[in-house]
Structures are given as C-alpha cells and as structure tokens.
CSV table of C-alpha atoms in Angstrom, one decimal:
chain,number,residue,atom,x,y,z
O,157,UNK,CA,2.4,-0.5,-0.4
O,158,UNK,CA,4.1,2.3,-2.3
O,159,UNK,CA,6.9,3.9,-0.2
O,160,UNK,CA,5.2,7.4,-0.5
O,161,UNK,CA,1.8,6.2,0.8
O,162,UNK,CA,0.5,5.9,4.4
O,163,UNK,CA,-1.7,3.1,5.5
O,164,UNK,CA,-4.1,3.5,8.4
O,165,UNK,CA,-6.1,1.0,10.4
O,166,UNK,CA,-9.0,3.0,11.9
O,167,UNK,CA,-11.0,1.6,14.8
O,168,UNK,CA,-14.1,3.1,16.3
O,169,UNK,CA,-14.1,2.9,20.1
O,170,UNK,CA,-16.0,0.0,21.8
O,171,UNK,CA,-19.6,0.2,23.0
O,172,UNK,CA,-20.8,2.5,25.8
O,173,UNK,CA,-24.1,2.5,27.6
O,174,UNK,CA,-25.0,5.6,25.7
O,175,UNK,CA,-24.4,3.8,22.4
O,176,UNK,CA,-26.8,1.1,23.6
O,177,UNK,CA,-29.4,3.7,24.5
O,178,UNK,CA,-28.9,5.5,21.2
O,179,UNK,CA,-28.0,8.7,23.1
O,180,UNK,CA,-25.9,11.4,21.4
O,181,UNK,CA,-22.4,11.4,23.0
O,182,UNK,CA,-20.5,13.9,21.0
O,183,UNK,CA,-17.7,15.2,23.2
O,184,UNK,CA,-19.3,14.0,26.5
O,185,UNK,CA,-16.8,11.8,28.2
O,186,UNK,CA,-18.5,8.4,28.5
O,187,UNK,CA,-16.6,5.2,29.5
O,188,UNK,CA,-16.9,1.8,27.8
O,189,UNK,CA,-19.4,-0.6,29.1
O,190,UNK,CA,-18.5,-4.3,29.7
O,191,UNK,CA,-19.4,-5.2,26.1
O,192,UNK,CA,-17.2,-2.3,24.9
O,193,UNK,CA,-14.2,-3.6,26.9
O,194,UNK,CA,-14.7,-7.0,25.3
O,195,UNK,CA,-14.9,-5.5,21.9
O,196,UNK,CA,-11.7,-3.5,22.5
O,197,UNK,CA,-9.9,-6.7,23.5
O,198,UNK,CA,-11.3,-8.5,20.4
O,199,UNK,CA,-10.1,-5.7,18.2
O,200,UNK,CA,-6.6,-6.1,19.7
O,201,UNK,CA,-6.7,-9.7,18.7
O,202,UNK,CA,-8.2,-8.8,15.3
O,203,UNK,CA,-5.1,-6.9,14.3
O,204,UNK,CA,-2.7,-9.6,15.4
O,205,UNK,CA,-0.1,-10.2,12.7
O,206,UNK,CA,-0.1,-6.6,11.5
O,207,UNK,CA,2.8,-4.3,12.3
O,208,UNK,CA,2.3,-0.6,13.1
O,209,UNK,CA,4.6,2.3,13.5
O,210,UNK,CA,2.4,4.2,15.9
O,211,UNK,CA,-0.9,4.2,17.8
O,212,UNK,CA,-3.0,7.3,18.0
O,213,UNK,CA,-6.2,7.9,19.9
O,214,UNK,CA,-8.8,10.6,20.6
O,215,UNK,CA,-8.5,12.0,24.2
O,216,UNK,CA,-12.1,11.1,25.0
O,217,UNK,CA,-12.4,8.2,27.5
O,218,UNK,CA,-14.2,5.7,25.4
O,219,UNK,CA,-11.5,5.9,22.7
O,220,UNK,CA,-8.7,6.1,25.2
O,221,UNK,CA,-9.9,2.9,27.0
O,222,UNK,CA,-10.1,1.1,23.6
O,223,UNK,CA,-6.7,2.2,22.6
O,224,UNK,CA,-5.2,1.1,25.9
O,225,UNK,CA,-6.2,-2.5,25.0
O,226,UNK,CA,-4.4,-2.2,21.7
O,227,UNK,CA,-1.3,-0.7,23.3
O,228,UNK,CA,-1.1,-3.5,25.8
O,229,UNK,CA,-1.4,-6.2,23.3
O,230,UNK,CA,1.0,-4.8,20.7
O,231,UNK,CA,3.5,-3.0,22.8
O,232,UNK,CA,2.9,0.4,21.2
O,233,UNK,CA,3.2,3.8,23.0
O,234,UNK,CA,-0.1,5.6,23.0
O,235,UNK,CA,-0.2,9.1,21.4
O,236,UNK,CA,-3.2,11.3,22.2
O,237,UNK,CA,-4.5,13.7,19.4
O,238,UNK,CA,-7.5,15.9,20.1
O,239,UNK,CA,-8.1,16.3,16.4
O,240,UNK,CA,-9.5,12.7,16.6
O,241,UNK,CA,-12.3,13.8,18.9
O,242,UNK,CA,-15.9,13.2,18.0
O,243,UNK,CA,-18.0,16.1,16.7
O,244,UNK,CA,-19.5,18.5,19.3
O,245,UNK,CA,-23.3,18.3,19.0
O,246,UNK,CA,-24.1,21.2,21.3
O,247,UNK,CA,-27.6,21.2,22.6
O,248,UNK,CA,-28.3,17.6,21.3
O,249,UNK,CA,-25.5,16.0,23.4
O,250,UNK,CA,-26.8,13.5,26.0
O,251,UNK,CA,-30.2,13.2,24.3
O,252,UNK,CA,-31.9,10.4,22.4
O,253,UNK,CA,-33.4,11.1,19.0
O,254,UNK,CA,-36.9,11.2,20.6
O,255,UNK,CA,-35.8,13.5,23.4
O,256,UNK,CA,-34.2,15.8,20.8
O,257,UNK,CA,-37.3,15.9,18.7
O,258,UNK,CA,-39.4,17.0,21.8
O,259,UNK,CA,-37.0,19.5,23.4
O,260,UNK,CA,-35.3,20.9,20.3
O,261,UNK,CA,-37.4,20.2,17.2
O,262,UNK,CA,-35.7,22.6,14.9
O,263,UNK,CA,-32.2,21.4,15.9
O,264,UNK,CA,-33.4,17.8,15.5
O,265,UNK,CA,-34.7,18.6,12.0
O,266,UNK,CA,-31.5,20.3,10.9
O,267,UNK,CA,-29.5,17.4,12.3
O,268,UNK,CA,-31.6,14.9,10.4
O,269,UNK,CA,-31.1,16.9,7.2
O,270,UNK,CA,-27.4,17.1,7.8
O,271,UNK,CA,-27.4,20.9,7.4
O,272,UNK,CA,-23.7,21.6,6.8
O,273,UNK,CA,-23.6,25.0,8.4
O,274,UNK,CA,-25.7,24.3,11.6
O,275,UNK,CA,-23.6,24.3,14.8
O,276,UNK,CA,-26.2,23.1,17.3
O,277,UNK,CA,-26.2,26.3,19.3
O,278,UNK,CA,-22.7,26.0,20.7
O,279,UNK,CA,-21.5,22.9,18.9
O,280,UNK,CA,-19.6,22.2,15.7
O,281,UNK,CA,-21.0,22.6,12.2
O,282,UNK,CA,-20.5,19.7,9.8
O,283,UNK,CA,-18.3,21.9,7.6
O,284,UNK,CA,-16.0,22.8,10.5
O,285,UNK,CA,-16.0,19.3,11.8
O,286,UNK,CA,-15.0,17.9,8.4
O,287,UNK,CA,-12.2,20.5,8.1
O,288,UNK,CA,-10.8,19.5,11.5
O,289,UNK,CA,-10.9,15.8,10.8
O,290,UNK,CA,-9.4,16.0,7.3
O,291,UNK,CA,-6.7,18.5,8.4
O,292,UNK,CA,-5.8,16.2,11.3
O,293,UNK,CA,-5.6,13.0,9.2
O,294,UNK,CA,-3.5,14.8,6.5
O,295,UNK,CA,-1.1,15.7,9.2
O,296,UNK,CA,-0.9,12.1,10.4
O,297,UNK,CA,-0.4,10.8,6.9
O,298,UNK,CA,2.5,13.3,6.3
O,299,UNK,CA,4.1,12.3,9.6
O,300,UNK,CA,4.1,8.6,8.7
O,301,UNK,CA,4.8,8.4,5.0
O,302,UNK,CA,5.7,4.9,4.0
O,303,UNK,CA,4.3,3.5,7.3
O,304,UNK,CA,1.2,1.8,8.7
O,305,UNK,CA,-0.4,3.4,11.7
O,306,UNK,CA,-3.3,2.5,14.1
O,307,UNK,CA,-5.9,5.1,15.0
O,308,UNK,CA,-8.8,4.9,17.6
O,309,UNK,CA,-11.5,7.4,17.0
O,310,UNK,CA,-15.2,7.9,16.8
O,311,UNK,CA,-18.1,7.2,14.4
O,312,UNK,CA,-18.5,10.8,13.2
O,313,UNK,CA,-14.8,11.0,12.4
O,314,UNK,CA,-15.0,7.7,10.4
O,315,UNK,CA,-18.1,9.0,8.6
O,316,UNK,CA,-16.2,12.0,7.3
O,317,UNK,CA,-13.2,10.0,6.2
O,318,UNK,CA,-15.3,7.4,4.4
O,319,UNK,CA,-17.2,10.1,2.5
O,320,UNK,CA,-14.0,11.9,1.6
O,321,UNK,CA,-12.3,8.8,0.3
O,322,UNK,CA,-15.3,7.7,-1.7
O,323,UNK,CA,-16.5,11.0,-3.0
O,324,UNK,CA,-19.8,11.1,-1.1
O,325,UNK,CA,-21.3,14.5,-0.2
O,326,UNK,CA,-21.4,15.6,3.4
O,327,UNK,CA,-25.1,16.2,3.2
O,328,UNK,CA,-25.9,12.8,1.7
O,329,UNK,CA,-27.8,10.2,3.7
O,330,UNK,CA,-25.4,7.6,5.1
O,331,UNK,CA,-25.4,4.4,3.1
O,332,UNK,CA,-22.6,2.6,4.9
O,333,UNK,CA,-22.1,1.3,8.4
O,334,UNK,CA,-19.7,2.4,11.2
O,335,UNK,CA,-19.8,-0.3,13.9
O,336,UNK,CA,-18.1,-0.2,17.2
O,337,UNK,CA,-14.6,-1.8,17.3
O,338,UNK,CA,-14.6,-2.8,13.6
O,339,UNK,CA,-11.4,-2.5,11.5
O,340,UNK,CA,-11.4,0.1,8.7
O,341,UNK,CA,-8.3,0.3,6.4
O,342,UNK,CA,-7.6,3.4,4.4
O,343,UNK,CA,-4.6,4.5,2.5
O,344,UNK,CA,-3.3,8.0,1.7
O,345,UNK,CA,-1.6,8.0,-1.7
O,346,UNK,CA,-0.3,10.7,-4.1
O,347,UNK,CA,-3.8,11.5,-5.5
O,348,UNK,CA,-5.8,11.3,-2.3
O,349,UNK,CA,-7.5,8.7,-0.1
O,350,UNK,CA,-8.8,5.3,-0.8
O,351,UNK,CA,-10.7,2.7,1.2
O,352,UNK,CA,-9.0,-0.7,1.3
O,353,UNK,CA,-11.4,-2.5,3.6
O,354,UNK,CA,-14.3,-1.2,5.6
O,355,UNK,CA,-16.2,-2.4,8.7
O,356,UNK,CA,-14.3,-5.7,9.1
O,357,UNK,CA,-16.1,-7.4,12.0
O,358,UNK,CA,-14.8,-10.9,11.8
O,359,UNK,CA,-13.3,-10.6,15.2
O,360,UNK,CA,-16.6,-9.4,16.8
O,361,UNK,CA,-19.7,-11.3,17.9
O,362,UNK,CA,-22.0,-8.3,18.2
O,363,UNK,CA,-21.5,-4.6,17.6
O,364,UNK,CA,-23.7,-1.5,17.1
O,365,UNK,CA,-23.6,0.8,14.1
O,366,UNK,CA,-22.9,4.5,14.9
O,367,UNK,CA,-26.5,5.5,14.0
C-alpha cells in the first residue's frame, strides 16, 4: 500500500430479527439475534492475520455488539463514531415493505424510486445521508493516512461508499450485494476511493443481503 493511502476493512453488523423479517431498522436500536452473534464471531476469525491501527463502530447496538467481538479477538480499543450510523428512514422505520405500501403508499413509492430529496417525513434524505457518510469516511481516512483500519457499520452506509467508489448514481437501482458480516475492503488514495474486495463471505455459512 502506498504510504499516503488509507485502507479500510468495512463490516456490516451481524443479523438481527428485524433483518430476518425484512423490517426497516434505520436508526432503531435493535440487537443482534443468535445468528448475528455467530456471524460477528466468524467475522472476527475472518480477519485473522490482518493488522489494524484502529477499530471504529456505529453507536447503534447491532453494530456495537458486532464490533465488540472484533475488539475482543484482536485486542483493539473500540472507538464509537455516530457518523457511521444507518440512515434515518422516518415513518418507514419498523415496517416491512408490505406494511409500508399499505400505511404510507407515497413514501413507499418514493423510497422504491430512491428519490434523492425525500426525507421520509422526519427522516434523512438520500442526499443528506450520502453527505454525512462521505464526510465521515473522508475524516477517518485523513486521520489514518498510511494505515489500515477496521470499521463496523450498516448496509445503507456501505451502499453509499460502494456507489461513490465505483461511480454509480445514488438513484440507480442496486446491482451489488451488502450481506451481514461480510468483509468489504476499500482504499482511499490520492485520486479518490477504490474497491479492493467486496462482500467476501468465505468465513460465513449463511448471511442476508441488506435488501
């Protein structure tokens, strides 16, 4: 790795019951389920042999519980960063897609269309969310130039980073996966971001995509 670059291993939190139910979590604080705890431990073993300068996590419980497994296995202090939080989905939080279509049909439609300006009646627009995520990761990259860091975050955050690194539009339909507890390697270099390896699940037996 070039001495002016920053390398990041990004891990989506382990599975929750709401993931299994396909229920929108957003910034609701839902714990890992037993499968998610096993995935978190598997991820800790999956990064064995790699050295990291720091470990960061979202403050939401499902990410924090995942990060605790990594911290224990690798002897890293855990730093909490609220910029790593999932997007706030406002009135759609706690609903399945079917419940959202029935209770909030217009919000459900604008969500499906990835309307970049829609903020879910009290939530966070896609544009604002992307700005928060990218500003947060630029700050992390500057703080750890020449180092490799470990980050535990959420599916929506990883979606933004992948699109940014590969030049995909925010509004475009997703054509990539974001599984629970997979390993995603990115690098910040002088000209921007690049994906080194995405959705590595060799350490996992079963995992759910973010959608």
